[in-house]
PDB file of C-alpha atoms in Angstrom:
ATOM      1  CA  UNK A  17       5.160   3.136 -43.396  1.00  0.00           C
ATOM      2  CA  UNK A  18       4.290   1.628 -39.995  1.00  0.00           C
ATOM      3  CA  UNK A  19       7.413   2.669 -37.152  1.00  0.00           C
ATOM      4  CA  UNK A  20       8.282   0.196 -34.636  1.00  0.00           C
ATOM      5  CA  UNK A  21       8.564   0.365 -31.283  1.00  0.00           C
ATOM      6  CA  UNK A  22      12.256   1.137 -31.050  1.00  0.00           C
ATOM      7  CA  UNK A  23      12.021   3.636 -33.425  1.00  0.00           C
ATOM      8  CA  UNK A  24       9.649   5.571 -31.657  1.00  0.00           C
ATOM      9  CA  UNK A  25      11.633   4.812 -28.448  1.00  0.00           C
ATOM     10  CA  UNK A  26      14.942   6.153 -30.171  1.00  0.00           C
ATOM     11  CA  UNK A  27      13.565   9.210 -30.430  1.00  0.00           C
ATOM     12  CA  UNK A  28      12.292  10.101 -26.926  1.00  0.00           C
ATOM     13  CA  UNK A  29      14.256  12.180 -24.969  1.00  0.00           C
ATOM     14  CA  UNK A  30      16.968  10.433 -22.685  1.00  0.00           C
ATOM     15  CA  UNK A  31      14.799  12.085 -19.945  1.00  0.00           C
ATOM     16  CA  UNK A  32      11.598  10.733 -21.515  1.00  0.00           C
ATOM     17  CA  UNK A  33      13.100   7.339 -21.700  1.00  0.00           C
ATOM     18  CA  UNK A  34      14.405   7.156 -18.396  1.00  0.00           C
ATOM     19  CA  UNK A  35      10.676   8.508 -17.260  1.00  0.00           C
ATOM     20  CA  UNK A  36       9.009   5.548 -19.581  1.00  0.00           C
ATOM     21  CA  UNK A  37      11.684   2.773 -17.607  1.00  0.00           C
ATOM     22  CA  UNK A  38      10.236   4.179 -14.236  1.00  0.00           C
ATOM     23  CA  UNK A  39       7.224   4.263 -14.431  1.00  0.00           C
ATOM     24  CA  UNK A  40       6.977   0.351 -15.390  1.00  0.00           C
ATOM     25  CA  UNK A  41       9.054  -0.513 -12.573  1.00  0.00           C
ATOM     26  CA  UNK A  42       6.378   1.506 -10.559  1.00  0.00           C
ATOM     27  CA  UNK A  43       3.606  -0.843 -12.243  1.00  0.00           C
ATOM     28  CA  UNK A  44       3.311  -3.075  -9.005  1.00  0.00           C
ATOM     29  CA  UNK A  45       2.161  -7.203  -9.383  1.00  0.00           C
ATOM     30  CA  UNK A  46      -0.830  -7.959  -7.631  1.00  0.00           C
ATOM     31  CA  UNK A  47      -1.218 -11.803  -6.915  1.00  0.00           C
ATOM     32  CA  UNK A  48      -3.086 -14.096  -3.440  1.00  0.00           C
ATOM     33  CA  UNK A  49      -0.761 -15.290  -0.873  1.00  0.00           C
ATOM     34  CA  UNK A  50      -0.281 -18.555  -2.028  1.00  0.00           C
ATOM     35  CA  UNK A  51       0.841 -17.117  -5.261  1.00  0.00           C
ATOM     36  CA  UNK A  52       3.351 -14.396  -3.327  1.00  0.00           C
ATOM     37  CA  UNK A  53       4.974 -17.750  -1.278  1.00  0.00           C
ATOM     38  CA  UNK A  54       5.560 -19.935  -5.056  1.00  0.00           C
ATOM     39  CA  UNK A  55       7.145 -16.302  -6.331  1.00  0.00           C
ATOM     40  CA  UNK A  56       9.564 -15.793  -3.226  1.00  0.00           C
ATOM     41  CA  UNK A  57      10.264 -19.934  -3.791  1.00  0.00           C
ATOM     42  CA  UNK A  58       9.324 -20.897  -0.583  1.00  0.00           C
ATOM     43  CA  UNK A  59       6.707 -24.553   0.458  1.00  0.00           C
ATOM     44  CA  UNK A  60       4.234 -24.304   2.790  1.00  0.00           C
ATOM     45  CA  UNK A  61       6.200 -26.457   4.656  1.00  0.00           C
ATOM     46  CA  UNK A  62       9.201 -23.795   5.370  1.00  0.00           C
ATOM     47  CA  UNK A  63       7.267 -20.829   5.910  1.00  0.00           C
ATOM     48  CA  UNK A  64       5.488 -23.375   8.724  1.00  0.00           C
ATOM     49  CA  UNK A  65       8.695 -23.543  10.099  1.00  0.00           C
ATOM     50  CA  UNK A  66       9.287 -19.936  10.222  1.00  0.00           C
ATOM     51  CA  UNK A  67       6.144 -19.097  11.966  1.00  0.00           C
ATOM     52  CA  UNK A  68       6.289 -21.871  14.495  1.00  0.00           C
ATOM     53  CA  UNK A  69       3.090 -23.607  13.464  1.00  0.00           C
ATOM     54  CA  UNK A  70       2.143 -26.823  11.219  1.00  0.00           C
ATOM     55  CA  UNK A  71       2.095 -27.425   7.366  1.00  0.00           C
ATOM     56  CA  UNK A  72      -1.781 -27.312   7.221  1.00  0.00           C
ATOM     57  CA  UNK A  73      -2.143 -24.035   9.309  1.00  0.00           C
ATOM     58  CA  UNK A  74      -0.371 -22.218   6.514  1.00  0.00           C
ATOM     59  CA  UNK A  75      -2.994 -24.069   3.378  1.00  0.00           C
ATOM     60  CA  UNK A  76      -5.872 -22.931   5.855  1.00  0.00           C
ATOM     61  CA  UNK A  77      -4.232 -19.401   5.837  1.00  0.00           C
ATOM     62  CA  UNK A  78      -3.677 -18.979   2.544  1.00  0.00           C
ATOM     63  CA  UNK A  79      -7.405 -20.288   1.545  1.00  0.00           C
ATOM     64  CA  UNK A  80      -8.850 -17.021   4.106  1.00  0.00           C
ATOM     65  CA  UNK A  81     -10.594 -14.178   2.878  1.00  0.00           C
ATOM     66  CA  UNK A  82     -10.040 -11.955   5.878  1.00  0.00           C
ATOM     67  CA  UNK A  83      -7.551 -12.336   8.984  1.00  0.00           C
ATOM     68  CA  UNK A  84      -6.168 -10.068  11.944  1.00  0.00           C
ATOM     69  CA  UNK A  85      -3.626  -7.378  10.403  1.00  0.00           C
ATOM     70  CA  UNK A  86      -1.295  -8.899  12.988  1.00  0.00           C
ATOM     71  CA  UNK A  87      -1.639 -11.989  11.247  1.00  0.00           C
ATOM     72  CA  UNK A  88      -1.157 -10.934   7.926  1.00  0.00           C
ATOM     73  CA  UNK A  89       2.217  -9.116   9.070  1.00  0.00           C
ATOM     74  CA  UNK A  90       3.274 -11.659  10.753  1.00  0.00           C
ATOM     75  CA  UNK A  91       2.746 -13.918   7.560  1.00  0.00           C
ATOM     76  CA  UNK A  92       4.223 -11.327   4.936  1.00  0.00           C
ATOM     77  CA  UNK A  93       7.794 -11.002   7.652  1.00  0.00           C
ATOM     78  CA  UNK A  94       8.455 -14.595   7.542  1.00  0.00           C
ATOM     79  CA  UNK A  95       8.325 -14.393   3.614  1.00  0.00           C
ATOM     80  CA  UNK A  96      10.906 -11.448   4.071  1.00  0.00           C
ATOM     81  CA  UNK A  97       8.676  -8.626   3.553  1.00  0.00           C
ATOM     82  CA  UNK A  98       7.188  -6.331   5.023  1.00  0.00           C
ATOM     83  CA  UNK A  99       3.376  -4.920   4.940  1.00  0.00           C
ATOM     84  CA  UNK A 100       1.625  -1.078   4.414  1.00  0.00           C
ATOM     85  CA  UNK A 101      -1.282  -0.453   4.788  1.00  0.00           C
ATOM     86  CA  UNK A 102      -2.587   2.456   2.277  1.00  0.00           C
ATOM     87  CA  UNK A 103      -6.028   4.226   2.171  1.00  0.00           C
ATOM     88  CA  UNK A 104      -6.509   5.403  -1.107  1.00  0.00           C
ATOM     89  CA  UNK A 105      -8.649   8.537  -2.470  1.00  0.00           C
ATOM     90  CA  UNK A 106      -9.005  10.774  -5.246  1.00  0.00           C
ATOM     91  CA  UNK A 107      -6.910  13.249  -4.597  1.00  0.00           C
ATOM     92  CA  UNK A 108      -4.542  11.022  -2.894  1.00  0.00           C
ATOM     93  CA  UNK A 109      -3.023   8.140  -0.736  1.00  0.00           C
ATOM     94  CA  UNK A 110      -2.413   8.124   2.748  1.00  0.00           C
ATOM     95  CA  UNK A 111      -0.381   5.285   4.766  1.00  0.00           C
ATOM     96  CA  UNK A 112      -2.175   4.155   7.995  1.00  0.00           C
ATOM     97  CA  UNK A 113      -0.129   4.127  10.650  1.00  0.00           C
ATOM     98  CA  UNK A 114      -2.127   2.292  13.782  1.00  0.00           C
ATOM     99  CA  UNK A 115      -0.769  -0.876  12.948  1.00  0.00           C
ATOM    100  CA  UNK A 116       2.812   0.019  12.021  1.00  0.00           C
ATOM    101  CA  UNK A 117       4.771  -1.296  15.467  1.00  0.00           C
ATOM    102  CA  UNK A 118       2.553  -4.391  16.815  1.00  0.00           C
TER     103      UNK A 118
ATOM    104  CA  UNK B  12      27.937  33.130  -2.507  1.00  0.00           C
ATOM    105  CA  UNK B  13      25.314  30.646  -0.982  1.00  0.00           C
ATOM    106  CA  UNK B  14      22.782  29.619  -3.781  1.00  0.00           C
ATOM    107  CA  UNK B  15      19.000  30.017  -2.610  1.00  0.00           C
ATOM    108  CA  UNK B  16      16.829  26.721  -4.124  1.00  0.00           C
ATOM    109  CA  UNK B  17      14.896  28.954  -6.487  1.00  0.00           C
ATOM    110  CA  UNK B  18      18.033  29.647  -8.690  1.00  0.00           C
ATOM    111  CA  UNK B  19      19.088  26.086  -7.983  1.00  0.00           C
ATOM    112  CA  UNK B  20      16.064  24.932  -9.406  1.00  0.00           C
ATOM    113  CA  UNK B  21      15.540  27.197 -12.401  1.00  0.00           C
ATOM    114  CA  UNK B  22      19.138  25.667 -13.774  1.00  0.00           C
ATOM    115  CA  UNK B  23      17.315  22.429 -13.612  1.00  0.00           C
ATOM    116  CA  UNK B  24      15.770  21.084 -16.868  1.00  0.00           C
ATOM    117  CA  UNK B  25      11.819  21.086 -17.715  1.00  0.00           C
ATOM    118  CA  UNK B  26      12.028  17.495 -17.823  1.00  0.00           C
ATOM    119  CA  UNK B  27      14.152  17.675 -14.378  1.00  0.00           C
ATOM    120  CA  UNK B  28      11.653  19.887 -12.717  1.00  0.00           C
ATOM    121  CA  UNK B  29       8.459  18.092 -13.766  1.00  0.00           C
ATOM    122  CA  UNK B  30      10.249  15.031 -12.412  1.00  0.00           C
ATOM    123  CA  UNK B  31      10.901  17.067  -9.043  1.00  0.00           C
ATOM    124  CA  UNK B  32       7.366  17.675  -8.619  1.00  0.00           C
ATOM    125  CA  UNK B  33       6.017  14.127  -9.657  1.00  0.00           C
ATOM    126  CA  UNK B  34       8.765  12.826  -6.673  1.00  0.00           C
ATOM    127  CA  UNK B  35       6.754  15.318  -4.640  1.00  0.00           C
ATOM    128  CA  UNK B  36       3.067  14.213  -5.233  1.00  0.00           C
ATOM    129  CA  UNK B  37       4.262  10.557  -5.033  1.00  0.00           C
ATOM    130  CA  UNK B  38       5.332  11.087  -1.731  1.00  0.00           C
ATOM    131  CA  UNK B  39       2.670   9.713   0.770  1.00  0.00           C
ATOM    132  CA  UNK B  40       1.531  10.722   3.714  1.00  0.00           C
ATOM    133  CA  UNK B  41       1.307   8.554   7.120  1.00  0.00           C
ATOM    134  CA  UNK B  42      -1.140   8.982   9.804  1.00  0.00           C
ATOM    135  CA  UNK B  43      -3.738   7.009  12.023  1.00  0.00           C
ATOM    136  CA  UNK B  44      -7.221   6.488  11.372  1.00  0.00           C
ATOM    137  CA  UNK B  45      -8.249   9.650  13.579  1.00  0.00           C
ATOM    138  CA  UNK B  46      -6.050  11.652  12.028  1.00  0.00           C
ATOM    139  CA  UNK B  47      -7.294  10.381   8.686  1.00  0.00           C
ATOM    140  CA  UNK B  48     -10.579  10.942   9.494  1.00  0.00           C
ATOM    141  CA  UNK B  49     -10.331  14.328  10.855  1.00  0.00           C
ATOM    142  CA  UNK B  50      -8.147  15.501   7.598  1.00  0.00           C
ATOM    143  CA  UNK B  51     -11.100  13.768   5.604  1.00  0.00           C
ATOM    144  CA  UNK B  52     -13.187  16.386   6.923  1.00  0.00           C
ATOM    145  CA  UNK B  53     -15.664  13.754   9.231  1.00  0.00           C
ATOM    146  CA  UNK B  54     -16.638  13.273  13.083  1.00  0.00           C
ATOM    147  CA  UNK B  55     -16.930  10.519  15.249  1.00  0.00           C
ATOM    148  CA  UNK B  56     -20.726  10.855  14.323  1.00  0.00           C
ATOM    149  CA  UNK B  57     -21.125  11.200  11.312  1.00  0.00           C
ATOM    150  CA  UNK B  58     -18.856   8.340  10.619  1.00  0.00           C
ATOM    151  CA  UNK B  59     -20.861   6.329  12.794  1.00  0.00           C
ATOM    152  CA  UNK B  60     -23.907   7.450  11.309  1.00  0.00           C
ATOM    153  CA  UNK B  61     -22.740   5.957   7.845  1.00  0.00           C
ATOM    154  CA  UNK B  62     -21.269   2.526   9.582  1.00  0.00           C
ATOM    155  CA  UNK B  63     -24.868   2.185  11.184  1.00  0.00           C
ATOM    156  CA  UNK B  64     -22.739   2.150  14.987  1.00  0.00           C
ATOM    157  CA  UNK B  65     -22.912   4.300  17.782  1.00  0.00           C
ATOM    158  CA  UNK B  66     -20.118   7.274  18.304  1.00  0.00           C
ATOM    159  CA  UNK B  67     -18.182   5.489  21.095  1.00  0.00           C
ATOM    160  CA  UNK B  68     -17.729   2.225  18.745  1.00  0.00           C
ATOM    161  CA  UNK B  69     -15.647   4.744  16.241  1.00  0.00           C
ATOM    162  CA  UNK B  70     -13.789   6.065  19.223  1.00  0.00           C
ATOM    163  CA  UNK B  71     -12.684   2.612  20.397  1.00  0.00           C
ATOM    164  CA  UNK B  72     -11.769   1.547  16.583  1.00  0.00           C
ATOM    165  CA  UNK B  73      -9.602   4.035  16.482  1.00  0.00           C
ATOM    166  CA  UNK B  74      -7.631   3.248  19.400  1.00  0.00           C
ATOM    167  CA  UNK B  75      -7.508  -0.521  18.173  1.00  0.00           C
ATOM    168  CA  UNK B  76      -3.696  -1.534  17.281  1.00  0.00           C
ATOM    169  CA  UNK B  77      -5.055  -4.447  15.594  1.00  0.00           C
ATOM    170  CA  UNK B  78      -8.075  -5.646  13.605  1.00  0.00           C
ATOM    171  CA  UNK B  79      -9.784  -7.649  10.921  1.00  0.00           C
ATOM    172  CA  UNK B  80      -8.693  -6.154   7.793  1.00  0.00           C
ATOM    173  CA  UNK B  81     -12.442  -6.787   6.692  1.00  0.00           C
ATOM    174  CA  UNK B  82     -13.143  -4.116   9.444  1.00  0.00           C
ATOM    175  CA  UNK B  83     -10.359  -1.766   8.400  1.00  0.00           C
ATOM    176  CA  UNK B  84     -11.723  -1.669   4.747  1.00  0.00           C
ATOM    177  CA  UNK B  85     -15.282  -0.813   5.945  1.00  0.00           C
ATOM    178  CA  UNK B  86     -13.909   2.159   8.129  1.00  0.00           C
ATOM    179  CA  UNK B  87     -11.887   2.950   4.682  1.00  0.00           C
ATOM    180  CA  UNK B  88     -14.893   2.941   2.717  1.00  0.00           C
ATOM    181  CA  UNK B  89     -17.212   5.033   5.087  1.00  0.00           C
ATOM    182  CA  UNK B  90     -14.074   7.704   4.527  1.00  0.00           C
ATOM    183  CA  UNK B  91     -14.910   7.348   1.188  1.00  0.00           C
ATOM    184  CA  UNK B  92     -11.501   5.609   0.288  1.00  0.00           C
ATOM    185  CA  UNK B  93     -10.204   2.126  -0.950  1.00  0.00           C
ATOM    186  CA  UNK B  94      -7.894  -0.304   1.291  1.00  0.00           C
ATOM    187  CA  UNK B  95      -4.716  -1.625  -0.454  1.00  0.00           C
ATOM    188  CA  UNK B  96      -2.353  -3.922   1.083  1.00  0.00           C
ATOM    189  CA  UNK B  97       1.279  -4.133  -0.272  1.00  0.00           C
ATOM    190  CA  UNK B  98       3.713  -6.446   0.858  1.00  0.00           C
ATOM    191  CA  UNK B  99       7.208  -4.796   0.018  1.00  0.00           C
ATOM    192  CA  UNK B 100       9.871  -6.714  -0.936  1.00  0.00           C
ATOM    193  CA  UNK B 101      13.363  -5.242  -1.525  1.00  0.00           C
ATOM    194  CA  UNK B 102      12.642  -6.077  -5.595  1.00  0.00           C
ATOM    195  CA  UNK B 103       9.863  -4.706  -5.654  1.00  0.00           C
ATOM    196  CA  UNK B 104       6.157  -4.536  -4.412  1.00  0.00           C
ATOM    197  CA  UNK B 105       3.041  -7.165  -4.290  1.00  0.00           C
ATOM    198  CA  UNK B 106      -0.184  -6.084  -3.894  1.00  0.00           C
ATOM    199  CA  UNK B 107      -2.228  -8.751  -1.740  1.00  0.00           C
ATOM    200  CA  UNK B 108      -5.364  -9.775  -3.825  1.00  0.00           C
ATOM    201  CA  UNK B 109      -6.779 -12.220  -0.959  1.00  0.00           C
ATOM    202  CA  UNK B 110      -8.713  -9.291   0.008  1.00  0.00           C
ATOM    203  CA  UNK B 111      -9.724  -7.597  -2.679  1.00  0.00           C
ATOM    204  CA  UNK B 112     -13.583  -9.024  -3.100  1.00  0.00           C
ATOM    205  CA  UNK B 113     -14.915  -9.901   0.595  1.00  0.00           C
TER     206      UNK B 113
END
């Protein structure tokens, strides 16, 4: 007979389960700009008023492919975040840390 | 009598320990490109070599506070790493696809 899913969950270890509940908060989104503004509920038109600069500056923004890292931080703080930079490699990640106090 | 960590940590359990160590390995290091590149093993020249530049153009870069994050990647890539950019948000963490495919 086929077990379901909480069955099998049941009997993990508390440990185990507590591991499992970790590891997909760890499992991070990945999603464009424009995508990142509609999830932190925010219009074009506010975040233009956050940065200082007109509705239109922010579509033409969000349509780029590749932009200063000063930019992009800039862009990322007004939506109340904040950005890291990570170079990643087999046997690990490492956090670059030029850009870290513009 | 002043427990030493080893006896601390054998009272933890396997589960506890193996956690431990995962916290360890997930913690990542931070450095700037230099140091990056020198823990990665490479010189000026030879990383210039593979980004078809001269040696000073690599010094320069790595001095640079702020660039195009198409130029960062490259760099990243010479290294023979991948560039991920996170925006971190106090729920949680968005990976920025704009990027991904330039």
């Amino acid at each position: 007979m086929a077990k379901n899913f909480s069955t099998l969950r049941n009997k993990m270890s508390a440990q185990a389960q507590e591991r499992a509940t970790q590891l997909t908060q760890q499992h991070i989104q990945e999603m464009p700009l424009h995508e990142l503004r509609q999830a932190r509920g925010l219009s074009q038109q506010v975040l233009a008023e956050i940065l200082n600069v007109q509705q239109p500056a922010i579509a033409k923004m969000e349509r780029r492919t590749d932009m200063y890292i000063s930019t992009l931080r800039s862009h990322i703080e007004a939506m109340g975040g904040t950005l890291e930079i990570t170079a990643k490699f087999d046997d690990g990640d490492v956090k670059i840390s030029n850009f870290s106090h513009i």
